[in-house]
Amino acid sequence: MAQQDEVFKKIVSHAKEYGFVFPSSEIYDGLSAVYDYGQNGVELKNNIKRYWWDSMTLLHENIVGIDSAIFMHPTIWKASGHVDAFNDPLIDNRDSKKRYRADVLIEEEIAKMDDKIEKEVAKARKRFGESFDEALFRQTNPRVAEHIAKREALHERFSQAMNDNNLEELRQIIIDQEIACPISGTRNWTEVRQFNLMFKTEMGSTADGAMTVYLRPETAQGIFVNYLNVQKTGRMRIPFGIAQIGKAFRNEIVARQFIFRMREFEQMEMQFFVRPGEELKWFQQWKEWRLRWHKALGLGDEKYRYHDHEKLAHYANAATDIEFQMPFGFKEVEGIHSRTNFDLSQHEKFSGKNIKYFDPELNESYVPYVIETSIGVDRMFLSVLCSSYDEQKLENGETRVVLHLPAALAPVKCAVMPLVRKDGLPEKAREIVNDLKFDFATHYDEKDSIGKRYRRQDAVGTPYCITVDHQTLEDNTVTLRERDSMEQCRVEISELHRLIHDKVSLNSLLRKLS
Ligand code: ATP
């Protein structure tokens, strides 16, 4: 774990050093859990968004996009349940004065128990070799059986307390499990309190009576309240979907792990409207499609897993997370939820407007059911960055830091470099840039030795470097260097466009999905 922490620290400082992510307001000592994206970060982020947007709106005839405002009528958040129930249970340690989410403290305790069980199983697997029967071992080994029983009992008690919203019981679990504050090491805990995560502000002048409005904590409600506008103006027929990318804000109690949990972040959400009764079929379908979208990036299939929810929100009848293996463990990157007709029915009730859909095939009106896919751009960014970061020992003893970014997502697609800054080589290199720049993000770089320039491009994940030398002037060929293999080959300038396009275009990534 310590080693993983080290790697994570290196990734965070690499992100800053190479213009991917900066702490917000840094010259004023930063603003907790708020970050800015730099010159390379914004490109990577835009490419992630484009991949998602195109996969939704181009590959599905029945999905269209919208862009709704961040401010919305405050009653929307009353209807959606966010005013009354978008809370996290918080607890403070009196000695360290640190604040924690009570549910997270308990979840971490359960994860520790899981670790213990897995370690015992792994030890036994090693000891028994091929003849190892894992299921039998889990049932019969007294130590493992005891761990499992304790884990199950804790899990049961925790789920019950969460379902009942029983804050005293959550505190009692923390006391009974002897959970200590990681900073002070003491168990001097306050009561558990509910904390609403929405940011409030005021709209209009106070003289007229200002209205309290919220910064949206999710983009989905903007889709719900517009679904009938889109359906009617776009002549959409169920099943159909509406996609949206936009900022969301949550006053997170504990903001940790870099851009994993931020107070201002971006979501890519799609609500898919279906006939009542068909939602679970569509839920399965979206679960499958979304995992395929992730895996097509080639970050490693083993880095993903589903986490089906046992405790469902009162409005959901199925929910799963797609988790990704971050340096700090498997963590949620995307949620897929079958939200029934809860949100639309609530809006119908609170607005007093009829927002039913008329189904011409069934000749009846109903409130559609909704499957939601909801992914955080920043978490996706973090998963791409973490799995791409690599420190390689080279044969000459040097270490190169390289980002093996999926080529279609890389901020810079190719860098063109004259070998020396004379003899007409810079001019020739500029000619190539001026041709490629219309299709690819192309950099021109003439400073430092060629080796140093390659390292700089490796560090930001540029898939191709093109070197112009004296031979180029004679036969119009250049050296094309590939980032991951570092292989170099001689190619005609006229071939560059095709070669680069094949590897870096979003098109080839999208084709894997259809
Ligand atoms: P968590 O349990 O980690 O707080 P959540 O279940 O509340 O997440 P959702 O409400 O389902 O998250 O939001 C959908 C997606 O939005 C998440 O899968 C995640 O990628 C992203 N997301 C949610 N909260 C944050 C945050 N504070 N910072 C960055 N991304 C976030």
PDB file of C-alpha atoms in Angstrom, residues 263-417:
ATOM      1  CA  ARG A 263     -16.495  20.097  -4.710  1.00  0.00           C
ATOM      2  CA  GLU A 264     -16.869  21.309  -8.296  1.00  0.00           C
ATOM      3  CA  PHE A 265     -16.745  18.577 -10.911  1.00  0.00           C
ATOM      4  CA  GLU A 266     -18.162  17.552 -14.233  1.00  0.00           C
ATOM      5  CA  GLN A 267     -20.631  14.804 -15.078  1.00  0.00           C
ATOM      6  CA  MET A 268     -21.634  13.047 -18.278  1.00  0.00           C
ATOM      7  CA  GLU A 269     -25.144  11.745 -17.780  1.00  0.00           C
ATOM      8  CA  MET A 270     -27.624  10.026 -20.035  1.00  0.00           C
ATOM      9  CA  GLN A 271     -31.233   9.305 -19.146  1.00  0.00           C
ATOM     10  CA  PHE A 272     -32.869   6.609 -21.237  1.00  0.00           C
ATOM     11  CA  PHE A 273     -36.681   6.705 -21.247  1.00  0.00           C
ATOM     12  CA  VAL A 274     -38.414   3.340 -21.571  1.00  0.00           C
ATOM     13  CA  ARG A 275     -41.806   1.688 -21.227  1.00  0.00           C
ATOM     14  CA  PRO A 276     -42.802   0.683 -17.675  1.00  0.00           C
ATOM     15  CA  GLY A 277     -41.927  -2.975 -17.213  1.00  0.00           C
ATOM     16  CA  GLU A 278     -39.069  -2.907 -19.730  1.00  0.00           C
ATOM     17  CA  GLU A 279     -36.624  -1.111 -17.450  1.00  0.00           C
ATOM     18  CA  LEU A 280     -34.693  -4.112 -16.165  1.00  0.00           C
ATOM     19  CA  LYS A 281     -34.032  -5.374 -19.682  1.00  0.00           C
ATOM     20  CA  TRP A 282     -32.633  -1.939 -20.596  1.00  0.00           C
ATOM     21  CA  PHE A 283     -30.703  -1.743 -17.359  1.00  0.00           C
ATOM     22  CA  GLN A 284     -28.856  -4.951 -18.298  1.00  0.00           C
ATOM     23  CA  GLN A 285     -28.239  -3.634 -21.792  1.00  0.00           C
ATOM     24  CA  TRP A 286     -26.754  -0.349 -20.547  1.00  0.00           C
ATOM     25  CA  LYS A 287     -24.646  -2.120 -17.970  1.00  0.00           C
ATOM     26  CA  GLU A 288     -23.076  -4.114 -20.785  1.00  0.00           C
ATOM     27  CA  TRP A 289     -22.719  -1.186 -23.225  1.00  0.00           C
ATOM     28  CA  ARG A 290     -21.083   1.064 -20.666  1.00  0.00           C
ATOM     29  CA  LEU A 291     -18.480  -1.505 -19.653  1.00  0.00           C
ATOM     30  CA  ARG A 292     -17.694  -2.066 -23.317  1.00  0.00           C
ATOM     31  CA  TRP A 293     -17.139   1.704 -23.720  1.00  0.00           C
ATOM     32  CA  HIS A 294     -14.603   1.657 -20.879  1.00  0.00           C
ATOM     33  CA  LYS A 295     -12.808  -1.479 -22.048  1.00  0.00           C
ATOM     34  CA  ALA A 296     -12.428  -0.218 -25.630  1.00  0.00           C
ATOM     35  CA  LEU A 297      -9.837   2.247 -24.323  1.00  0.00           C
ATOM     36  CA  GLY A 298      -7.474  -0.648 -23.688  1.00  0.00           C
ATOM     37  CA  LEU A 299      -6.465   0.345 -20.154  1.00  0.00           C
ATOM     38  CA  GLY A 300      -6.712  -3.329 -19.099  1.00  0.00           C
ATOM     39  CA  ASP A 301      -9.901  -5.377 -18.767  1.00  0.00           C
ATOM     40  CA  GLU A 302      -8.874  -6.640 -15.321  1.00  0.00           C
ATOM     41  CA  LYS A 303      -9.002  -3.098 -13.954  1.00  0.00           C
ATOM     42  CA  TYR A 304     -12.802  -2.954 -14.081  1.00  0.00           C
ATOM     43  CA  ARG A 305     -15.484  -4.601 -12.038  1.00  0.00           C
ATOM     44  CA  TYR A 306     -19.182  -4.160 -11.388  1.00  0.00           C
ATOM     45  CA  HIS A 307     -20.391  -3.430  -7.919  1.00  0.00           C
ATOM     46  CA  ASP A 308     -24.104  -4.200  -7.688  1.00  0.00           C
ATOM     47  CA  HIS A 309     -25.865  -2.219  -4.981  1.00  0.00           C
ATOM     48  CA  GLU A 310     -27.505  -4.188  -2.230  1.00  0.00           C
ATOM     49  CA  LYS A 311     -28.949  -1.121  -0.580  1.00  0.00           C
ATOM     50  CA  LEU A 312     -31.054   0.637  -3.192  1.00  0.00           C
ATOM     51  CA  ALA A 313     -32.218   4.226  -3.011  1.00  0.00           C
ATOM     52  CA  HIS A 314     -35.985   4.260  -2.412  1.00  0.00           C
ATOM     53  CA  TYR A 315     -36.682   5.214  -6.040  1.00  0.00           C
ATOM     54  CA  ALA A 316     -34.367   2.679  -7.721  1.00  0.00           C
ATOM     55  CA  ASN A 317     -35.109  -0.939  -8.573  1.00  0.00           C
ATOM     56  CA  ALA A 318     -31.595  -1.837  -9.727  1.00  0.00           C
ATOM     57  CA  ALA A 319     -28.225  -0.105  -9.480  1.00  0.00           C
ATOM     58  CA  THR A 320     -24.641  -0.930 -10.179  1.00  0.00           C
ATOM     59  CA  ASP A 321     -21.324   0.909 -10.220  1.00  0.00           C
ATOM     60  CA  ILE A 322     -18.503   0.393 -12.659  1.00  0.00           C
ATOM     61  CA  GLU A 323     -15.407   0.451 -10.484  1.00  0.00           C
ATOM     62  CA  PHE A 324     -11.877   1.051 -11.667  1.00  0.00           C
ATOM     63  CA  GLN A 325      -8.666  -0.026  -9.995  1.00  0.00           C
ATOM     64  CA  MET A 326      -7.130   3.238  -8.831  1.00  0.00           C
ATOM     65  CA  PRO A 327      -3.826   3.251  -6.905  1.00  0.00           C
ATOM     66  CA  PHE A 328      -5.980   3.521  -3.763  1.00  0.00           C
ATOM     67  CA  GLY A 329      -8.194   0.522  -4.594  1.00  0.00           C
ATOM     68  CA  PHE A 330     -11.251  -0.270  -6.728  1.00  0.00           C
ATOM     69  CA  LYS A 331     -13.415   2.871  -6.804  1.00  0.00           C
ATOM     70  CA  GLU A 332     -16.643   3.971  -8.466  1.00  0.00           C
ATOM     71  CA  VAL A 333     -16.187   5.781 -11.759  1.00  0.00           C
ATOM     72  CA  GLU A 334     -19.687   5.395 -13.136  1.00  0.00           C
ATOM     73  CA  GLY A 335     -23.136   4.610 -11.783  1.00  0.00           C
ATOM     74  CA  ILE A 336     -25.895   2.882 -13.742  1.00  0.00           C
ATOM     75  CA  HIS A 337     -29.294   3.147 -12.139  1.00  0.00           C
ATOM     76  CA  SER A 338     -32.780   2.031 -12.922  1.00  0.00           C
ATOM     77  CA  ARG A 339     -34.599   5.045 -11.408  1.00  0.00           C
ATOM     78  CA  THR A 340     -38.152   3.859 -12.135  1.00  0.00           C
ATOM     79  CA  ASN A 341     -40.558   6.740 -12.836  1.00  0.00           C
ATOM     80  CA  PHE A 342     -39.691   8.435  -9.551  1.00  0.00           C
ATOM     81  CA  ASP A 343     -38.185  11.716 -10.781  1.00  0.00           C
ATOM     82  CA  LEU A 344     -40.725  12.358 -13.526  1.00  0.00           C
ATOM     83  CA  SER A 345     -43.646  11.533 -11.239  1.00  0.00           C
ATOM     84  CA  GLN A 346     -42.281  13.860  -8.580  1.00  0.00           C
ATOM     85  CA  HIS A 347     -41.972  16.680 -11.122  1.00  0.00           C
ATOM     86  CA  GLU A 348     -45.507  16.026 -12.278  1.00  0.00           C
ATOM     87  CA  LYS A 349     -46.678  16.266  -8.674  1.00  0.00           C
ATOM     88  CA  PHE A 350     -44.676  19.357  -7.686  1.00  0.00           C
ATOM     89  CA  SER A 351     -45.236  21.323 -10.914  1.00  0.00           C
ATOM     90  CA  GLY A 352     -48.865  20.359 -11.304  1.00  0.00           C
ATOM     91  CA  LYS A 353     -48.228  19.821 -15.063  1.00  0.00           C
ATOM     92  CA  ASN A 354     -49.027  16.697 -17.010  1.00  0.00           C
ATOM     93  CA  ILE A 355     -45.739  15.310 -18.264  1.00  0.00           C
ATOM     94  CA  LYS A 356     -46.934  11.949 -19.488  1.00  0.00           C
ATOM     95  CA  TYR A 357     -45.778  10.482 -22.759  1.00  0.00           C
ATOM     96  CA  PHE A 358     -48.348   9.314 -25.281  1.00  0.00           C
ATOM     97  CA  ASP A 359     -47.274   5.992 -26.706  1.00  0.00           C
ATOM     98  CA  PRO A 360     -48.782   5.727 -30.210  1.00  0.00           C
ATOM     99  CA  GLU A 361     -48.139   1.990 -30.444  1.00  0.00           C
ATOM    100  CA  LEU A 362     -49.913   1.185 -27.188  1.00  0.00           C
ATOM    101  CA  ASN A 363     -52.364   4.038 -27.630  1.00  0.00           C
ATOM    102  CA  GLU A 364     -51.921   5.024 -23.989  1.00  0.00           C
ATOM    103  CA  SER A 365     -50.194   7.680 -21.881  1.00  0.00           C
ATOM    104  CA  TYR A 366     -47.776   6.936 -19.076  1.00  0.00           C
ATOM    105  CA  VAL A 367     -44.852   8.369 -17.123  1.00  0.00           C
ATOM    106  CA  PRO A 368     -41.780   6.688 -18.639  1.00  0.00           C
ATOM    107  CA  TYR A 369     -39.299   4.674 -16.604  1.00  0.00           C
ATOM    108  CA  VAL A 370     -35.684   5.794 -16.696  1.00  0.00           C
ATOM    109  CA  ILE A 371     -32.304   4.116 -16.902  1.00  0.00           C
ATOM    110  CA  GLU A 372     -29.509   6.506 -16.014  1.00  0.00           C
ATOM    111  CA  THR A 373     -25.825   6.215 -16.818  1.00  0.00           C
ATOM    112  CA  SER A 374     -23.790   8.742 -14.861  1.00  0.00           C
ATOM    113  CA  ILE A 375     -20.047   9.120 -15.089  1.00  0.00           C
ATOM    114  CA  GLY A 376     -17.698  11.726 -13.627  1.00  0.00           C
ATOM    115  CA  VAL A 377     -15.384  13.295 -16.202  1.00  0.00           C
ATOM    116  CA  ASP A 378     -12.755  13.968 -13.548  1.00  0.00           C
ATOM    117  CA  ARG A 379     -12.807  10.413 -12.181  1.00  0.00           C
ATOM    118  CA  MET A 380     -12.553   9.104 -15.700  1.00  0.00           C
ATOM    119  CA  PHE A 381      -9.618  11.465 -16.260  1.00  0.00           C
ATOM    120  CA  LEU A 382      -7.984  10.150 -13.089  1.00  0.00           C
ATOM    121  CA  SER A 383      -8.430   6.522 -14.128  1.00  0.00           C
ATOM    122  CA  VAL A 384      -6.879   7.229 -17.535  1.00  0.00           C
ATOM    123  CA  LEU A 385      -3.978   9.140 -16.000  1.00  0.00           C
ATOM    124  CA  CYS A 386      -3.232   6.580 -13.279  1.00  0.00           C
ATOM    125  CA  SER A 387      -3.279   3.575 -15.560  1.00  0.00           C
ATOM    126  CA  SER A 388      -1.163   5.338 -18.199  1.00  0.00           C
ATOM    127  CA  TYR A 389       1.625   6.524 -15.914  1.00  0.00           C
ATOM    128  CA  ASP A 390       4.755   4.420 -16.212  1.00  0.00           C
ATOM    129  CA  GLU A 391       8.375   4.723 -15.141  1.00  0.00           C
ATOM    130  CA  GLN A 392      10.560   2.586 -17.393  1.00  0.00           C
ATOM    131  CA  LYS A 393      14.139   1.595 -16.820  1.00  0.00           C
ATOM    132  CA  LEU A 394      15.913   1.830 -20.161  1.00  0.00           C
ATOM    133  CA  GLU A 395      18.858  -0.258 -21.355  1.00  0.00           C
ATOM    134  CA  ASN A 396      21.201   2.720 -21.008  1.00  0.00           C
ATOM    135  CA  GLY A 397      20.333   2.933 -17.302  1.00  0.00           C
ATOM    136  CA  GLU A 398      18.141   6.014 -17.664  1.00  0.00           C
ATOM    137  CA  THR A 399      14.544   6.131 -16.503  1.00  0.00           C
ATOM    138  CA  ARG A 400      11.879   7.469 -18.795  1.00  0.00           C
ATOM    139  CA  VAL A 401       8.491   8.605 -17.517  1.00  0.00           C
ATOM    140  CA  VAL A 402       5.869   7.904 -20.125  1.00  0.00           C
ATOM    141  CA  LEU A 403       2.112   8.256 -20.264  1.00  0.00           C
ATOM    142  CA  HIS A 404       0.690   5.372 -22.303  1.00  0.00           C
ATOM    143  CA  LEU A 405      -2.484   7.346 -22.953  1.00  0.00           C
ATOM    144  CA  PRO A 406      -4.991   5.820 -25.364  1.00  0.00           C
ATOM    145  CA  ALA A 407      -3.876   7.593 -28.558  1.00  0.00           C
ATOM    146  CA  ALA A 408      -7.329   8.970 -29.305  1.00  0.00           C
ATOM    147  CA  LEU A 409      -7.355  10.733 -25.927  1.00  0.00           C
ATOM    148  CA  ALA A 410      -3.791  12.096 -25.986  1.00  0.00           C
ATOM    149  CA  PRO A 411      -3.636  15.914 -25.740  1.00  0.00           C
ATOM    150  CA  VAL A 412      -0.963  16.156 -28.451  1.00  0.00           C
ATOM    151  CA  LYS A 413      -1.064  13.642 -31.297  1.00  0.00           C
ATOM    152  CA  CYS A 414       2.307  14.316 -32.860  1.00  0.00           C
ATOM    153  CA  ALA A 415       5.366  16.503 -32.393  1.00  0.00           C
ATOM    154  CA  VAL A 416       7.504  17.608 -35.309  1.00  0.00           C
ATOM    155  CA  MET A 417      11.193  18.231 -34.597  1.00  0.00           C
TER     156      MET A 417
END
